[in-house]
Amino acid sequence: DQQVKQNSPSLSVQEGRISILNCDYTNSMFDYFLWYKKYPAEGPTFLISISSIKDKNEDGRFTVFLNKSAKHLSLHIVPSQPGDSAVYFCAASIRTGTASKLTFGTGTRLQVTL
Amino acid sequence: KAGVTQTPRYLIKTRGQQVTLSCSPISGHRSVSWYQQTPGQGLQFLFEYFSETQRNKGNFPGRFSGRQFSNSRSEMNVSTLELGDSALYLCASRHGQGNTGELFFGEGSRLTVL
């Protein structure tokens, strides 16, 4: 049972345009959400997070939106750069549990073209 | 400061063998967790250790085990290897025991079972 779903395995975007990566979850107990980025042969690196008490969090070119009623979150990257080409994982946790137990989606491979 | 270090980076085993993977967390980090990454499954939580105690465990069979030493270094062991155990095993460390603080991942140990 995949509790965190990333239904788009890949996405191609032109440099300078907006990249939108989507994530859906089914467990209503999740109250903390994160995005990680992974380059080949490297471990995932933390990108941005959002608590369920917020609906938006912004950090530079990266913005995460959370729609709790729809159990949906999205990551917007504006403007997209070639260095953003990587696999992006959405993750969720329950803060009454342990922040180390993240439930990850299967990832979306973003390719930013020139 | 040095990141999370995992050894070995690559290894090949045959079915029925056992394997031990090692993880040195970032200095000062006391929480170490392990994840398995396979194509199509994303990252799946194996277990977390804090102060030499297992705090949480994912849904993996008993063939998967781990431990943490007094210096916070951690090992995980997989016994009676099966073909399906072929995966990238990622270790992540975190500073605290509570529910804040991002996970810092190592580059992983890629295990191939023949």
PDB file of C-alpha atoms in Angstrom:
ATOM      1  CA  ASP A   1       0.000   0.000   0.000  1.00  0.00           C
ATOM      2  CA  GLN A   2       1.724   3.126  -1.284  1.00  0.00           C
ATOM      3  CA  GLN A   3       0.785   5.863   1.168  1.00  0.00           C
ATOM      4  CA  VAL A   4       2.733   8.535  -0.702  1.00  0.00           C
ATOM      5  CA  LYS A   5       2.355   8.602  -4.455  1.00  0.00           C
ATOM      6  CA  GLN A   6       4.163  10.428  -7.182  1.00  0.00           C
ATOM      7  CA  ASN A   7       2.217   9.511 -10.272  1.00  0.00           C
ATOM      8  CA  SER A   8       4.555  11.118 -12.791  1.00  0.00           C
ATOM      9  CA  PRO A   9       7.776   9.133 -13.095  1.00  0.00           C
ATOM     10  CA  SER A  10       9.335  11.799 -15.282  1.00  0.00           C
ATOM     11  CA  LEU A  11       8.962  15.426 -16.284  1.00  0.00           C
ATOM     12  CA  SER A  12      10.754  17.513 -18.899  1.00  0.00           C
ATOM     13  CA  VAL A  13      10.805  21.303 -18.653  1.00  0.00           C
ATOM     14  CA  GLN A  14      12.608  24.005 -20.575  1.00  0.00           C
ATOM     15  CA  GLU A  15      15.180  26.130 -18.803  1.00  0.00           C
ATOM     16  CA  GLY A  16      13.615  29.255 -17.351  1.00  0.00           C
ATOM     17  CA  ARG A  17      10.106  27.808 -17.192  1.00  0.00           C
ATOM     18  CA  ILE A  18       8.262  26.551 -14.134  1.00  0.00           C
ATOM     19  CA  SER A  19       8.598  22.937 -12.988  1.00  0.00           C
ATOM     20  CA  ILE A  20       5.672  21.524 -11.030  1.00  0.00           C
ATOM     21  CA  LEU A  21       6.111  18.208  -9.281  1.00  0.00           C
ATOM     22  CA  ASN A  22       3.091  16.606  -7.674  1.00  0.00           C
ATOM     23  CA  CYS A  23       2.580  14.274  -4.766  1.00  0.00           C
ATOM     24  CA  ASP A  24      -0.517  12.666  -3.237  1.00  0.00           C
ATOM     25  CA  TYR A  25      -0.857  10.928   0.095  1.00  0.00           C
ATOM     26  CA  THR A  26      -3.508   8.758   1.663  1.00  0.00           C
ATOM     27  CA  ASN A  27      -2.660   8.730   5.379  1.00  0.00           C
ATOM     28  CA  SER A  28      -4.433  11.621   7.077  1.00  0.00           C
ATOM     29  CA  MET A  29      -2.111  11.230  10.089  1.00  0.00           C
ATOM     30  CA  PHE A  30       0.802  12.674   8.110  1.00  0.00           C
ATOM     31  CA  ASP A  31       1.476  16.182   9.327  1.00  0.00           C
ATOM     32  CA  TYR A  32       4.937  16.997   8.028  1.00  0.00           C
ATOM     33  CA  PHE A  33       6.010  16.856   4.416  1.00  0.00           C
ATOM     34  CA  LEU A  34       9.388  17.152   2.771  1.00  0.00           C
ATOM     35  CA  TRP A  35      10.979  17.162  -0.652  1.00  0.00           C
ATOM     36  CA  TYR A  36      14.357  15.597  -1.292  1.00  0.00           C
ATOM     37  CA  LYS A  37      16.461  15.829  -4.421  1.00  0.00           C
ATOM     38  CA  LYS A  38      18.742  13.039  -5.573  1.00  0.00           C
ATOM     39  CA  TYR A  39      21.522  13.114  -8.141  1.00  0.00           C
ATOM     40  CA  PRO A  40      22.926   9.840  -9.536  1.00  0.00           C
ATOM     41  CA  ALA A  41      25.469   8.163  -7.262  1.00  0.00           C
ATOM     42  CA  GLU A  42      24.642  10.540  -4.408  1.00  0.00           C
ATOM     43  CA  GLY A  43      22.347  10.296  -1.430  1.00  0.00           C
ATOM     44  CA  PRO A  44      19.124  12.336  -1.306  1.00  0.00           C
ATOM     45  CA  THR A  45      19.511  15.901  -0.073  1.00  0.00           C
ATOM     46  CA  PHE A  46      16.859  17.862   1.754  1.00  0.00           C
ATOM     47  CA  LEU A  47      15.218  20.598  -0.278  1.00  0.00           C
ATOM     48  CA  ILE A  48      12.226  22.061   1.509  1.00  0.00           C
ATOM     49  CA  SER A  49       9.555  21.073   4.003  1.00  0.00           C
ATOM     50  CA  ILE A  50       6.121  22.114   5.149  1.00  0.00           C
ATOM     51  CA  SER A  51       4.082  21.513   8.260  1.00  0.00           C
ATOM     52  CA  SER A  52       0.412  20.678   7.969  1.00  0.00           C
ATOM     53  CA  ILE A  53      -0.500  23.912   9.744  1.00  0.00           C
ATOM     54  CA  LYS A  54       0.677  25.827   6.680  1.00  0.00           C
ATOM     55  CA  ASP A  55      -0.403  25.736   3.068  1.00  0.00           C
ATOM     56  CA  LYS A  56       2.708  27.261   1.532  1.00  0.00           C
ATOM     57  CA  ASN A  57       6.411  27.470   2.206  1.00  0.00           C
ATOM     58  CA  GLU A  58       8.900  29.279   0.040  1.00  0.00           C
ATOM     59  CA  ASP A  59      12.677  29.118  -0.165  1.00  0.00           C
ATOM     60  CA  GLY A  60      14.247  30.974  -3.034  1.00  0.00           C
ATOM     61  CA  ARG A  61      13.235  29.363  -6.301  1.00  0.00           C
ATOM     62  CA  PHE A  62      11.447  26.539  -4.504  1.00  0.00           C
ATOM     63  CA  THR A  63       7.889  26.699  -3.175  1.00  0.00           C
ATOM     64  CA  VAL A  64       5.886  23.856  -1.696  1.00  0.00           C
ATOM     65  CA  PHE A  65       2.095  24.001  -1.597  1.00  0.00           C
ATOM     66  CA  LEU A  66      -0.036  21.798   0.617  1.00  0.00           C
ATOM     67  CA  ASN A  67      -3.742  21.108   0.080  1.00  0.00           C
ATOM     68  CA  LYS A  68      -4.799  19.068   3.083  1.00  0.00           C
ATOM     69  CA  SER A  69      -8.380  18.539   1.996  1.00  0.00           C
ATOM     70  CA  ALA A  70      -7.162  17.009  -1.250  1.00  0.00           C
ATOM     71  CA  LYS A  71      -4.199  15.291   0.435  1.00  0.00           C
ATOM     72  CA  HIS A  72      -1.996  16.782  -2.221  1.00  0.00           C
ATOM     73  CA  LEU A  73       1.235  18.698  -2.265  1.00  0.00           C
ATOM     74  CA  SER A  74       3.284  20.153  -5.030  1.00  0.00           C
ATOM     75  CA  LEU A  75       6.772  21.553  -5.500  1.00  0.00           C
ATOM     76  CA  HIS A  76       7.221  24.524  -7.794  1.00  0.00           C
ATOM     77  CA  ILE A  77      10.633  25.448  -9.127  1.00  0.00           C
ATOM     78  CA  VAL A  78      10.836  28.865 -10.768  1.00  0.00           C
ATOM     79  CA  PRO A  79      12.821  29.464 -12.879  1.00  0.00           C
ATOM     80  CA  SER A  80      14.033  25.957 -13.672  1.00  0.00           C
ATOM     81  CA  GLN A  81      17.760  25.537 -14.267  1.00  0.00           C
ATOM     82  CA  PRO A  82      19.721  22.683 -15.862  1.00  0.00           C
ATOM     83  CA  GLY A  83      21.278  21.934 -12.455  1.00  0.00           C
ATOM     84  CA  ASP A  84      17.808  21.120 -11.164  1.00  0.00           C
ATOM     85  CA  SER A  85      17.798  17.955 -13.288  1.00  0.00           C
ATOM     86  CA  ALA A  86      17.542  15.175 -10.714  1.00  0.00           C
ATOM     87  CA  VAL A  87      15.081  12.767  -9.134  1.00  0.00           C
ATOM     88  CA  TYR A  88      12.736  14.443  -6.657  1.00  0.00           C
ATOM     89  CA  PHE A  89      11.214  12.486  -3.818  1.00  0.00           C
ATOM     90  CA  CYS A  90       8.229  13.577  -1.810  1.00  0.00           C
ATOM     91  CA  ALA A  91       8.190  12.316   1.789  1.00  0.00           C
ATOM     92  CA  ALA A  92       5.837  12.466   4.745  1.00  0.00           C
ATOM     93  CA  SER A  93       6.003  11.783   8.441  1.00  0.00           C
ATOM     94  CA  ILE A  94       3.898  11.813  11.556  1.00  0.00           C
ATOM     95  CA  ARG A  95       5.397  14.221  14.048  1.00  0.00           C
ATOM     96  CA  THR A  96       4.137  12.327  17.035  1.00  0.00           C
ATOM     97  CA  GLY A  97       6.275   9.481  15.816  1.00  0.00           C
ATOM     98  CA  THR A  98       9.861   9.862  14.800  1.00  0.00           C
ATOM     99  CA  ALA A  99      11.051  12.337  12.220  1.00  0.00           C
ATOM    100  CA  SER A 100      13.445   9.701  10.963  1.00  0.00           C
ATOM    101  CA  LYS A 101      10.629   7.459   9.771  1.00  0.00           C
ATOM    102  CA  LEU A 102       9.770   9.066   6.494  1.00  0.00           C
ATOM    103  CA  THR A 103       7.401   7.532   3.996  1.00  0.00           C
ATOM    104  CA  PHE A 104       8.700   8.312   0.532  1.00  0.00           C
ATOM    105  CA  GLY A 105       7.088   8.418  -2.852  1.00  0.00           C
ATOM    106  CA  THR A 106       8.675   6.619  -5.784  1.00  0.00           C
ATOM    107  CA  GLY A 107      10.220   9.781  -7.201  1.00  0.00           C
ATOM    108  CA  THR A 108       9.878  11.980 -10.277  1.00  0.00           C
ATOM    109  CA  ARG A 109      12.805  12.417 -12.615  1.00  0.00           C
ATOM    110  CA  LEU A 110      13.021  16.051 -13.687  1.00  0.00           C
ATOM    111  CA  GLN A 111      14.957  16.970 -16.788  1.00  0.00           C
ATOM    112  CA  VAL A 112      15.534  20.643 -17.474  1.00  0.00           C
ATOM    113  CA  THR A 113      16.442  21.194 -21.098  1.00  0.00           C
ATOM    114  CA  LEU A 114      18.282  24.114 -22.647  1.00  0.00           C
TER     115      LEU A 114
ATOM    116  CA  LYS B   1      32.308  18.772   8.579  1.00  0.00           C
ATOM    117  CA  ALA B   2      32.350  15.315   7.050  1.00  0.00           C
ATOM    118  CA  GLY B   3      29.066  13.929   5.800  1.00  0.00           C
ATOM    119  CA  VAL B   4      27.509  10.535   6.355  1.00  0.00           C
ATOM    120  CA  THR B   5      29.929   7.833   5.251  1.00  0.00           C
ATOM    121  CA  GLN B   6      28.817   4.421   4.099  1.00  0.00           C
ATOM    122  CA  THR B   7      30.975   1.415   3.323  1.00  0.00           C
ATOM    123  CA  PRO B   8      31.286  -0.480   1.136  1.00  0.00           C
ATOM    124  CA  ARG B   9      29.903   1.526  -1.776  1.00  0.00           C
ATOM    125  CA  TYR B  10      29.363  -1.498  -3.988  1.00  0.00           C
ATOM    126  CA  LEU B  11      29.238  -5.196  -3.306  1.00  0.00           C
ATOM    127  CA  ILE B  12      28.126  -8.384  -4.968  1.00  0.00           C
ATOM    128  CA  LYS B  13      26.866 -11.402  -3.059  1.00  0.00           C
ATOM    129  CA  THR B  14      25.149 -14.644  -3.932  1.00  0.00           C
ATOM    130  CA  ARG B  15      21.858 -15.983  -2.666  1.00  0.00           C
ATOM    131  CA  GLY B  16      22.036 -17.422   0.824  1.00  0.00           C
ATOM    132  CA  GLN B  17      25.023 -15.345   1.893  1.00  0.00           C
ATOM    133  CA  GLN B  18      24.882 -12.608   4.470  1.00  0.00           C
ATOM    134  CA  VAL B  19      26.110  -9.032   4.277  1.00  0.00           C
ATOM    135  CA  THR B  20      27.050  -6.295   6.723  1.00  0.00           C
ATOM    136  CA  LEU B  21      26.922  -2.636   5.772  1.00  0.00           C
ATOM    137  CA  SER B  22      28.475   0.157   7.789  1.00  0.00           C
ATOM    138  CA  CYS B  23      27.483   3.761   8.379  1.00  0.00           C
ATOM    139  CA  SER B  24      29.334   6.574  10.135  1.00  0.00           C
ATOM    140  CA  PRO B  25      27.003   9.488  10.886  1.00  0.00           C
ATOM    141  CA  ILE B  26      27.866  13.145  10.846  1.00  0.00           C
ATOM    142  CA  SER B  27      29.857  14.032  13.938  1.00  0.00           C
ATOM    143  CA  GLY B  28      27.488  14.901  16.769  1.00  0.00           C
ATOM    144  CA  HIS B  29      24.498  13.169  15.199  1.00  0.00           C
ATOM    145  CA  ARG B  30      23.104  10.484  17.453  1.00  0.00           C
ATOM    146  CA  SER B  31      20.222   9.201  15.358  1.00  0.00           C
ATOM    147  CA  VAL B  32      20.918   6.832  12.470  1.00  0.00           C
ATOM    148  CA  SER B  33      18.269   5.390  10.217  1.00  0.00           C
ATOM    149  CA  TRP B  34      18.433   3.005   7.271  1.00  0.00           C
ATOM    150  CA  TYR B  35      16.426   2.968   4.055  1.00  0.00           C
ATOM    151  CA  GLN B  36      16.229   0.582   1.114  1.00  0.00           C
ATOM    152  CA  GLN B  37      15.822   2.039  -2.352  1.00  0.00           C
ATOM    153  CA  THR B  38      14.631  -0.141  -5.223  1.00  0.00           C
ATOM    154  CA  PRO B  39      13.295   0.866  -8.656  1.00  0.00           C
ATOM    155  CA  GLY B  40       9.560   1.385  -8.505  1.00  0.00           C
ATOM    156  CA  GLN B  41       9.412   1.279  -4.699  1.00  0.00           C
ATOM    157  CA  GLY B  42      11.167   4.472  -3.773  1.00  0.00           C
ATOM    158  CA  LEU B  43      12.855   4.605  -0.405  1.00  0.00           C
ATOM    159  CA  GLN B  44      11.508   2.318   2.284  1.00  0.00           C
ATOM    160  CA  PHE B  45      12.265   2.742   5.959  1.00  0.00           C
ATOM    161  CA  LEU B  46      14.144  -0.132   7.563  1.00  0.00           C
ATOM    162  CA  PHE B  47      14.897   1.017  11.115  1.00  0.00           C
ATOM    163  CA  GLU B  48      16.217   3.829  13.275  1.00  0.00           C
ATOM    164  CA  TYR B  49      18.723   3.762  16.095  1.00  0.00           C
ATOM    165  CA  PHE B  50      19.338   6.332  18.791  1.00  0.00           C
ATOM    166  CA  SER B  51      21.780   5.913  21.648  1.00  0.00           C
ATOM    167  CA  GLU B  52      22.389   2.287  20.703  1.00  0.00           C
ATOM    168  CA  THR B  53      18.672   1.457  20.910  1.00  0.00           C
ATOM    169  CA  GLN B  54      16.355   0.620  18.055  1.00  0.00           C
ATOM    170  CA  ARG B  55      13.578   3.198  18.214  1.00  0.00           C
ATOM    171  CA  ASN B  56      11.503   2.275  15.219  1.00  0.00           C
ATOM    172  CA  LYS B  57      11.300  -0.492  12.664  1.00  0.00           C
ATOM    173  CA  GLY B  58       9.800  -0.740   9.203  1.00  0.00           C
ATOM    174  CA  ASN B  59       8.008  -3.660   7.601  1.00  0.00           C
ATOM    175  CA  PHE B  60      10.957  -5.835   6.705  1.00  0.00           C
ATOM    176  CA  PRO B  61      11.524  -9.496   7.634  1.00  0.00           C
ATOM    177  CA  GLY B  62      13.733 -10.495  10.524  1.00  0.00           C
ATOM    178  CA  ARG B  63      16.589 -11.218   8.097  1.00  0.00           C
ATOM    179  CA  PHE B  64      17.226  -7.488   8.232  1.00  0.00           C
ATOM    180  CA  SER B  65      18.825  -6.354  11.451  1.00  0.00           C
ATOM    181  CA  GLY B  66      20.973  -3.551  12.703  1.00  0.00           C
ATOM    182  CA  ARG B  67      22.827  -2.146  15.625  1.00  0.00           C
ATOM    183  CA  GLN B  68      24.420   1.054  16.801  1.00  0.00           C
ATOM    184  CA  PHE B  69      27.627   1.474  18.706  1.00  0.00           C
ATOM    185  CA  SER B  70      28.492   3.907  21.483  1.00  0.00           C
ATOM    186  CA  ASN B  71      30.184   6.222  18.985  1.00  0.00           C
ATOM    187  CA  SER B  72      26.881   6.355  17.007  1.00  0.00           C
ATOM    188  CA  ARG B  73      28.295   4.346  14.124  1.00  0.00           C
ATOM    189  CA  SER B  74      25.766   1.841  12.844  1.00  0.00           C
ATOM    190  CA  GLU B  75      25.767  -1.431  10.965  1.00  0.00           C
ATOM    191  CA  MET B  76      22.990  -3.270   9.251  1.00  0.00           C
ATOM    192  CA  ASN B  77      23.027  -6.949   8.429  1.00  0.00           C
ATOM    193  CA  VAL B  78      21.027  -8.945   5.955  1.00  0.00           C
ATOM    194  CA  SER B  79      21.156 -12.707   6.333  1.00  0.00           C
ATOM    195  CA  THR B  80      20.178 -15.418   3.870  1.00  0.00           C
ATOM    196  CA  LEU B  81      20.230 -13.028   0.961  1.00  0.00           C
ATOM    197  CA  GLU B  82      17.551 -13.231  -1.699  1.00  0.00           C
ATOM    198  CA  LEU B  83      17.596 -11.844  -5.236  1.00  0.00           C
ATOM    199  CA  GLY B  84      15.017  -9.253  -4.195  1.00  0.00           C
ATOM    200  CA  ASP B  85      17.424  -7.789  -1.655  1.00  0.00           C
ATOM    201  CA  SER B  86      19.375  -6.206  -4.505  1.00  0.00           C
ATOM    202  CA  ALA B  87      19.019  -2.503  -3.807  1.00  0.00           C
ATOM    203  CA  LEU B  88      20.693   0.696  -2.769  1.00  0.00           C
ATOM    204  CA  TYR B  89      20.880   0.835   1.025  1.00  0.00           C
ATOM    205  CA  LEU B  90      20.952   4.371   2.356  1.00  0.00           C
ATOM    206  CA  CYS B  91      21.932   5.472   5.807  1.00  0.00           C
ATOM    207  CA  ALA B  92      20.811   8.823   7.193  1.00  0.00           C
ATOM    208  CA  SER B  93      21.751  10.662  10.337  1.00  0.00           C
ATOM    209  CA  ARG B  94      20.013  13.323  12.351  1.00  0.00           C
ATOM    210  CA  HIS B  95      21.042  15.355  15.332  1.00  0.00           C
ATOM    211  CA  GLY B  96      18.246  14.875  17.808  1.00  0.00           C
ATOM    212  CA  GLN B  97      15.780  12.345  19.049  1.00  0.00           C
ATOM    213  CA  GLY B  98      12.782  14.590  18.643  1.00  0.00           C
ATOM    214  CA  ASN B  99      10.676  15.324  15.644  1.00  0.00           C
ATOM    215  CA  THR B 100      12.641  18.135  14.111  1.00  0.00           C
ATOM    216  CA  GLY B 101      15.766  18.256  12.062  1.00  0.00           C
ATOM    217  CA  GLU B 102      16.330  17.071   8.550  1.00  0.00           C
ATOM    218  CA  LEU B 103      17.870  13.764   7.621  1.00  0.00           C
ATOM    219  CA  PHE B 104      21.322  13.802   6.061  1.00  0.00           C
ATOM    220  CA  PHE B 105      21.863  10.853   3.750  1.00  0.00           C
ATOM    221  CA  GLY B 106      25.019   9.054   2.771  1.00  0.00           C
ATOM    222  CA  GLU B 107      25.760   8.008  -0.789  1.00  0.00           C
ATOM    223  CA  GLY B 108      24.549   4.492  -0.162  1.00  0.00           C
ATOM    224  CA  SER B 109      25.807   0.946  -0.489  1.00  0.00           C
ATOM    225  CA  ARG B 110      24.688  -0.740  -3.671  1.00  0.00           C
ATOM    226  CA  LEU B 111      24.129  -4.444  -3.103  1.00  0.00           C
ATOM    227  CA  THR B 112      23.721  -6.878  -5.964  1.00  0.00           C
ATOM    228  CA  VAL B 113      22.594 -10.401  -5.156  1.00  0.00           C
ATOM    229  CA  LEU B 114      23.238 -13.011  -7.839  1.00  0.00           C
TER     230      LEU B 114
END
